[in-house]
Amino acid sequence: MNFLTSEKAALIFTALYTTVFSAYFIVNLNIEFLGYIGVIVLVFALLYGTLYETRIPASVLWGISVCGLLHMLGGSVPVDGDILYTWRMVPLFDGGGEFYIFKYDQFVHVYLYAVVALLFLHLLRNYLGQKQPPLLIGFIALMAAQGVGAVNEMIEFIVVLLVPDNGVGGYYNTLLDIVFNFIGATLAITGFYLFHVNAEK
């Protein structure tokens, strides 16, 4: 299949940073994030292998690519003696331990699931037609994004079981991930219908 220049650029960019981070994680024996790189490779193989049928916008492909990069940076860049994922960006709430808002990890979840929601919105509008009720399509896209989030938490649970020294976190981390997934997806869907769809009219 012949890809557009913007589609090729997103694929090349993703291939470059996954190669660099693969080398880094191999040298540091970071099995957890090598597994995540495998997930990124599988996701992009699926996206580009079906691009002719799905016609996913290049902006969404780039958004997913940036999500992968943010994840790789979160697991490798040192901050205050720990990794970037633990960085407390804005002191909105401190309930002690992992119950803290707002961290880099939560920022990534908001961004990632905003992009995932936009991906599902595109697919639903593409296959069901753009005349379907926005509330219905938006709700399905939101639930689909939450489903992807649930699969992600299952993958993290497998990491907890298989990798002794992992950085997944505990119960509060898991539930905060789900909450911020929901926030990101809701913001993206709301913004899409408020701005993008109105601009089409």
PDB file of C-alpha atoms in Angstrom:
ATOM      1  CA  MET A   1       0.000   0.000   0.000  1.00  0.00           C
ATOM      2  CA  ASN A   2       1.183   3.513  -0.788  1.00  0.00           C
ATOM      3  CA  PHE A   3       1.076   5.725   2.294  1.00  0.00           C
ATOM      4  CA  LEU A   4       0.746   9.486   2.312  1.00  0.00           C
ATOM      5  CA  THR A   5       3.832  11.488   3.276  1.00  0.00           C
ATOM      6  CA  SER A   6       2.343  12.376   6.677  1.00  0.00           C
ATOM      7  CA  GLU A   7       1.505   8.711   7.317  1.00  0.00           C
ATOM      8  CA  LYS A   8       5.020   7.611   6.355  1.00  0.00           C
ATOM      9  CA  ALA A   9       6.515  10.300   8.576  1.00  0.00           C
ATOM     10  CA  ALA A  10       4.537   9.089  11.620  1.00  0.00           C
ATOM     11  CA  LEU A  11       5.604   5.495  10.943  1.00  0.00           C
ATOM     12  CA  ILE A  12       9.290   6.416  10.497  1.00  0.00           C
ATOM     13  CA  PHE A  13       9.241   8.592  13.627  1.00  0.00           C
ATOM     14  CA  THR A  14       7.750   5.710  15.646  1.00  0.00           C
ATOM     15  CA  ALA A  15      10.243   3.203  14.223  1.00  0.00           C
ATOM     16  CA  LEU A  16      13.152   5.489  15.124  1.00  0.00           C
ATOM     17  CA  TYR A  17      12.236   6.082  18.740  1.00  0.00           C
ATOM     18  CA  THR A  18      11.218   2.457  19.369  1.00  0.00           C
ATOM     19  CA  THR A  19      14.600   1.349  18.011  1.00  0.00           C
ATOM     20  CA  VAL A  20      16.474   3.798  20.244  1.00  0.00           C
ATOM     21  CA  PHE A  21      14.486   2.914  23.349  1.00  0.00           C
ATOM     22  CA  SER A  22      14.714  -0.811  22.599  1.00  0.00           C
ATOM     23  CA  ALA A  23      18.505  -0.531  22.710  1.00  0.00           C
ATOM     24  CA  TYR A  24      18.313   1.513  25.914  1.00  0.00           C
ATOM     25  CA  PHE A  25      15.988  -0.948  27.675  1.00  0.00           C
ATOM     26  CA  ILE A  26      18.024  -3.967  26.517  1.00  0.00           C
ATOM     27  CA  VAL A  27      21.213  -2.424  27.924  1.00  0.00           C
ATOM     28  CA  ASN A  28      19.420  -1.684  31.203  1.00  0.00           C
ATOM     29  CA  LEU A  29      17.640  -5.079  31.249  1.00  0.00           C
ATOM     30  CA  ASN A  30      14.250  -3.373  31.533  1.00  0.00           C
ATOM     31  CA  ILE A  31      11.937  -6.254  30.615  1.00  0.00           C
ATOM     32  CA  GLU A  32       8.806  -4.272  31.539  1.00  0.00           C
ATOM     33  CA  PHE A  33       9.316  -1.553  28.944  1.00  0.00           C
ATOM     34  CA  LEU A  34      10.615  -3.942  26.316  1.00  0.00           C
ATOM     35  CA  GLY A  35       7.184  -5.551  26.606  1.00  0.00           C
ATOM     36  CA  TYR A  36       5.543  -2.162  26.100  1.00  0.00           C
ATOM     37  CA  ILE A  37       7.626  -1.616  22.975  1.00  0.00           C
ATOM     38  CA  GLY A  38       6.270  -4.904  21.689  1.00  0.00           C
ATOM     39  CA  VAL A  39       2.751  -3.557  22.264  1.00  0.00           C
ATOM     40  CA  ILE A  40       3.580  -0.365  20.326  1.00  0.00           C
ATOM     41  CA  VAL A  41       4.907  -2.431  17.410  1.00  0.00           C
ATOM     42  CA  LEU A  42       1.755  -4.585  17.364  1.00  0.00           C
ATOM     43  CA  VAL A  43      -0.514  -1.533  17.521  1.00  0.00           C
ATOM     44  CA  PHE A  44       1.210   0.154  14.590  1.00  0.00           C
ATOM     45  CA  ALA A  45       1.243  -3.062  12.577  1.00  0.00           C
ATOM     46  CA  LEU A  46      -2.531  -3.254  13.077  1.00  0.00           C
ATOM     47  CA  LEU A  47      -3.093   0.433  12.301  1.00  0.00           C
ATOM     48  CA  TYR A  48      -1.018   0.486   9.123  1.00  0.00           C
ATOM     49  CA  GLY A  49      -2.100  -2.963   8.009  1.00  0.00           C
ATOM     50  CA  THR A  50      -5.721  -1.799   7.929  1.00  0.00           C
ATOM     51  CA  LEU A  51      -5.165   1.838   6.948  1.00  0.00           C
ATOM     52  CA  TYR A  52      -6.600   1.360   3.463  1.00  0.00           C
ATOM     53  CA  GLU A  53      -9.953   0.347   4.959  1.00  0.00           C
ATOM     54  CA  THR A  54      -9.994   2.488   8.108  1.00  0.00           C
ATOM     55  CA  ARG A  55      -8.584   5.716   6.598  1.00  0.00           C
ATOM     56  CA  ILE A  56      -7.420   6.849  10.011  1.00  0.00           C
ATOM     57  CA  PRO A  57      -6.383  10.525   9.802  1.00  0.00           C
ATOM     58  CA  ALA A  58      -2.660  11.230   9.945  1.00  0.00           C
ATOM     59  CA  SER A  59      -3.305  13.512  12.936  1.00  0.00           C
ATOM     60  CA  VAL A  60      -4.595  10.522  14.923  1.00  0.00           C
ATOM     61  CA  LEU A  61      -1.651   8.363  13.810  1.00  0.00           C
ATOM     62  CA  TRP A  62       0.717  11.084  14.985  1.00  0.00           C
ATOM     63  CA  GLY A  63      -1.215  11.357  18.232  1.00  0.00           C
ATOM     64  CA  ILE A  64      -0.802   7.634  18.893  1.00  0.00           C
ATOM     65  CA  SER A  65       2.883   7.834  18.006  1.00  0.00           C
ATOM     66  CA  VAL A  66       3.421  10.679  20.476  1.00  0.00           C
ATOM     67  CA  CYS A  67       1.599   8.613  23.119  1.00  0.00           C
ATOM     68  CA  GLY A  68       4.147   5.856  22.628  1.00  0.00           C
ATOM     69  CA  LEU A  69       7.016   8.320  22.925  1.00  0.00           C
ATOM     70  CA  LEU A  70       5.584   9.846  26.129  1.00  0.00           C
ATOM     71  CA  HIS A  71       5.337   6.335  27.575  1.00  0.00           C
ATOM     72  CA  MET A  72       8.937   5.527  26.681  1.00  0.00           C
ATOM     73  CA  LEU A  73      10.156   8.808  28.180  1.00  0.00           C
ATOM     74  CA  GLY A  74       8.103   8.159  31.305  1.00  0.00           C
ATOM     75  CA  GLY A  75       9.883   4.880  31.905  1.00  0.00           C
ATOM     76  CA  SER A  76      13.421   6.046  31.195  1.00  0.00           C
ATOM     77  CA  VAL A  77      14.029   9.724  32.016  1.00  0.00           C
ATOM     78  CA  PRO A  78      15.298  10.150  35.598  1.00  0.00           C
ATOM     79  CA  VAL A  79      13.591  12.768  37.778  1.00  0.00           C
ATOM     80  CA  ASP A  80      14.399  13.352  41.466  1.00  0.00           C
ATOM     81  CA  GLY A  81      15.931   9.918  41.874  1.00  0.00           C
ATOM     82  CA  ASP A  82      13.044   8.137  40.176  1.00  0.00           C
ATOM     83  CA  ILE A  83      11.557   7.917  36.683  1.00  0.00           C
ATOM     84  CA  LEU A  84       9.551  10.618  34.900  1.00  0.00           C
ATOM     85  CA  TYR A  85       6.297   8.711  35.415  1.00  0.00           C
ATOM     86  CA  THR A  86       6.398   9.538  39.135  1.00  0.00           C
ATOM     87  CA  TRP A  87       6.979  13.266  38.592  1.00  0.00           C
ATOM     88  CA  ARG A  88       4.445  15.330  40.536  1.00  0.00           C
ATOM     89  CA  MET A  89       3.681  18.020  37.985  1.00  0.00           C
ATOM     90  CA  VAL A  90       0.993  20.062  39.770  1.00  0.00           C
ATOM     91  CA  PRO A  91       0.111  19.783  43.503  1.00  0.00           C
ATOM     92  CA  LEU A  92      -3.680  19.629  43.157  1.00  0.00           C
ATOM     93  CA  PHE A  93      -4.328  16.948  45.786  1.00  0.00           C
ATOM     94  CA  ASP A  94      -2.170  14.821  48.082  1.00  0.00           C
ATOM     95  CA  GLY A  95      -3.917  11.913  49.774  1.00  0.00           C
ATOM     96  CA  GLY A  96      -0.648  10.272  50.725  1.00  0.00           C
ATOM     97  CA  GLY A  97       1.404   7.679  48.850  1.00  0.00           C
ATOM     98  CA  GLU A  98       0.147   7.006  45.321  1.00  0.00           C
ATOM     99  CA  PHE A  99      -3.037   9.008  45.899  1.00  0.00           C
ATOM    100  CA  TYR A 100      -1.635  12.190  44.386  1.00  0.00           C
ATOM    101  CA  ILE A 101      -2.994  14.477  41.680  1.00  0.00           C
ATOM    102  CA  PHE A 102      -1.540  15.645  39.232  1.00  0.00           C
ATOM    103  CA  LYS A 103       1.398  13.483  38.051  1.00  0.00           C
ATOM    104  CA  TYR A 104       3.090  12.939  34.694  1.00  0.00           C
ATOM    105  CA  ASP A 105       1.531   9.474  34.602  1.00  0.00           C
ATOM    106  CA  GLN A 106      -1.952  10.993  34.803  1.00  0.00           C
ATOM    107  CA  PHE A 107      -1.111  13.546  32.106  1.00  0.00           C
ATOM    108  CA  VAL A 108      -0.111  10.687  29.781  1.00  0.00           C
ATOM    109  CA  HIS A 109      -3.369   8.846  30.509  1.00  0.00           C
ATOM    110  CA  VAL A 110      -5.450  11.948  29.742  1.00  0.00           C
ATOM    111  CA  TYR A 111      -3.607  12.517  26.473  1.00  0.00           C
ATOM    112  CA  LEU A 112      -3.523   8.865  25.413  1.00  0.00           C
ATOM    113  CA  TYR A 113      -7.217   8.196  25.915  1.00  0.00           C
ATOM    114  CA  ALA A 114      -8.183  11.478  24.292  1.00  0.00           C
ATOM    115  CA  VAL A 115      -6.413  10.163  21.179  1.00  0.00           C
ATOM    116  CA  VAL A 116      -7.948   6.680  21.559  1.00  0.00           C
ATOM    117  CA  ALA A 117     -11.427   8.231  21.820  1.00  0.00           C
ATOM    118  CA  LEU A 118     -10.808  10.264  18.656  1.00  0.00           C
ATOM    119  CA  LEU A 119      -9.688   7.078  16.910  1.00  0.00           C
ATOM    120  CA  PHE A 120     -12.952   5.326  17.819  1.00  0.00           C
ATOM    121  CA  LEU A 121     -15.002   8.380  16.874  1.00  0.00           C
ATOM    122  CA  HIS A 122     -13.416   8.303  13.427  1.00  0.00           C
ATOM    123  CA  LEU A 123     -14.043   4.580  12.990  1.00  0.00           C
ATOM    124  CA  LEU A 124     -17.654   4.800  14.156  1.00  0.00           C
ATOM    125  CA  ARG A 125     -18.459   7.805  11.982  1.00  0.00           C
ATOM    126  CA  ASN A 126     -16.674   6.176   9.054  1.00  0.00           C
ATOM    127  CA  TYR A 127     -18.547   2.871   9.272  1.00  0.00           C
ATOM    128  CA  LEU A 128     -21.911   3.924  10.704  1.00  0.00           C
ATOM    129  CA  GLY A 129     -22.210   7.233   8.885  1.00  0.00           C
ATOM    130  CA  GLN A 130     -21.876  10.795  10.104  1.00  0.00           C
ATOM    131  CA  LYS A 131     -25.637  11.274  10.479  1.00  0.00           C
ATOM    132  CA  GLN A 132     -25.912   9.006  13.516  1.00  0.00           C
ATOM    133  CA  PRO A 133     -26.920  10.692  16.820  1.00  0.00           C
ATOM    134  CA  PRO A 134     -23.788  12.347  18.287  1.00  0.00           C
ATOM    135  CA  LEU A 135     -24.754  11.331  21.833  1.00  0.00           C
ATOM    136  CA  LEU A 136     -24.912   7.651  20.836  1.00  0.00           C
ATOM    137  CA  ILE A 137     -21.683   7.687  18.826  1.00  0.00           C
ATOM    138  CA  GLY A 138     -19.908   9.665  21.528  1.00  0.00           C
ATOM    139  CA  PHE A 139     -21.068   7.243  24.227  1.00  0.00           C
ATOM    140  CA  ILE A 140     -19.923   4.194  22.250  1.00  0.00           C
ATOM    141  CA  ALA A 141     -16.541   5.833  21.580  1.00  0.00           C
ATOM    142  CA  LEU A 142     -16.187   6.652  25.277  1.00  0.00           C
ATOM    143  CA  MET A 143     -16.975   3.088  26.328  1.00  0.00           C
ATOM    144  CA  ALA A 144     -14.628   1.691  23.672  1.00  0.00           C
ATOM    145  CA  ALA A 145     -11.810   3.900  24.964  1.00  0.00           C
ATOM    146  CA  GLN A 146     -12.530   2.714  28.511  1.00  0.00           C
ATOM    147  CA  GLY A 147     -12.373  -0.858  27.217  1.00  0.00           C
ATOM    148  CA  VAL A 148      -8.900  -0.244  25.813  1.00  0.00           C
ATOM    149  CA  GLY A 149      -7.967   1.223  29.191  1.00  0.00           C
ATOM    150  CA  ALA A 150      -9.185  -1.948  30.913  1.00  0.00           C
ATOM    151  CA  VAL A 151      -7.012  -4.091  28.606  1.00  0.00           C
ATOM    152  CA  ASN A 152      -4.062  -1.837  29.432  1.00  0.00           C
ATOM    153  CA  GLU A 153      -4.620  -2.403  33.151  1.00  0.00           C
ATOM    154  CA  MET A 154      -4.774  -6.159  32.520  1.00  0.00           C
ATOM    155  CA  ILE A 155      -1.411  -5.940  30.756  1.00  0.00           C
ATOM    156  CA  GLU A 156      -0.021  -4.024  33.736  1.00  0.00           C
ATOM    157  CA  PHE A 157      -1.374  -6.741  36.047  1.00  0.00           C
ATOM    158  CA  ILE A 158       0.490  -9.360  34.008  1.00  0.00           C
ATOM    159  CA  VAL A 159       3.627  -7.214  34.361  1.00  0.00           C
ATOM    160  CA  VAL A 160       3.124  -7.179  38.151  1.00  0.00           C
ATOM    161  CA  LEU A 161       2.886 -10.976  38.146  1.00  0.00           C
ATOM    162  CA  LEU A 162       5.899 -11.581  35.905  1.00  0.00           C
ATOM    163  CA  VAL A 163       8.328  -8.728  36.654  1.00  0.00           C
ATOM    164  CA  PRO A 164       9.355  -8.445  40.321  1.00  0.00           C
ATOM    165  CA  ASP A 165      10.805  -4.903  40.206  1.00  0.00           C
ATOM    166  CA  ASN A 166       8.140  -3.154  38.160  1.00  0.00           C
ATOM    167  CA  GLY A 167       6.876   0.398  38.303  1.00  0.00           C
ATOM    168  CA  VAL A 168       3.191  -0.312  37.768  1.00  0.00           C
ATOM    169  CA  GLY A 169       1.930   0.811  41.173  1.00  0.00           C
ATOM    170  CA  GLY A 170      -0.920  -0.335  43.370  1.00  0.00           C
ATOM    171  CA  TYR A 171      -4.692   0.037  43.761  1.00  0.00           C
ATOM    172  CA  TYR A 172      -4.797   3.837  43.868  1.00  0.00           C
ATOM    173  CA  ASN A 173      -2.608   4.034  40.776  1.00  0.00           C
ATOM    174  CA  THR A 174      -4.883   1.654  38.862  1.00  0.00           C
ATOM    175  CA  LEU A 175      -8.087   3.490  39.747  1.00  0.00           C
ATOM    176  CA  LEU A 176      -6.573   6.912  39.091  1.00  0.00           C
ATOM    177  CA  ASP A 177      -5.471   5.624  35.680  1.00  0.00           C
ATOM    178  CA  ILE A 178      -9.069   4.637  34.904  1.00  0.00           C
ATOM    179  CA  VAL A 179     -10.399   8.005  36.105  1.00  0.00           C
ATOM    180  CA  PHE A 180      -7.946   9.978  33.974  1.00  0.00           C
ATOM    181  CA  ASN A 181      -8.634   7.712  30.988  1.00  0.00           C
ATOM    182  CA  PHE A 182     -12.278   8.698  31.339  1.00  0.00           C
ATOM    183  CA  ILE A 183     -11.450  12.389  31.676  1.00  0.00           C
ATOM    184  CA  GLY A 184      -9.228  12.375  28.583  1.00  0.00           C
ATOM    185  CA  ALA A 185     -11.754  10.504  26.447  1.00  0.00           C
ATOM    186  CA  THR A 186     -14.640  12.706  27.600  1.00  0.00           C
ATOM    187  CA  LEU A 187     -12.737  15.923  26.878  1.00  0.00           C
ATOM    188  CA  ALA A 188     -11.758  14.719  23.398  1.00  0.00           C
ATOM    189  CA  ILE A 189     -15.279  13.607  22.438  1.00  0.00           C
ATOM    190  CA  THR A 190     -16.845  16.793  23.795  1.00  0.00           C
ATOM    191  CA  GLY A 191     -14.280  18.948  22.031  1.00  0.00           C
ATOM    192  CA  PHE A 192     -14.755  17.039  18.773  1.00  0.00           C
ATOM    193  CA  TYR A 193     -18.494  17.640  18.685  1.00  0.00           C
ATOM    194  CA  LEU A 194     -18.245  21.239  19.897  1.00  0.00           C
ATOM    195  CA  PHE A 195     -15.566  22.379  17.468  1.00  0.00           C
ATOM    196  CA  HIS A 196     -14.800  19.912  14.676  1.00  0.00           C
ATOM    197  CA  VAL A 197     -18.337  18.862  13.772  1.00  0.00           C
ATOM    198  CA  ASN A 198     -19.676  22.410  14.023  1.00  0.00           C
ATOM    199  CA  ALA A 199     -16.887  23.532  11.690  1.00  0.00           C
ATOM    200  CA  GLU A 200     -18.052  20.930   9.144  1.00  0.00           C
ATOM    201  CA  LYS A 201     -21.540  22.464   8.991  1.00  0.00           C
TER     202      LYS A 201
END
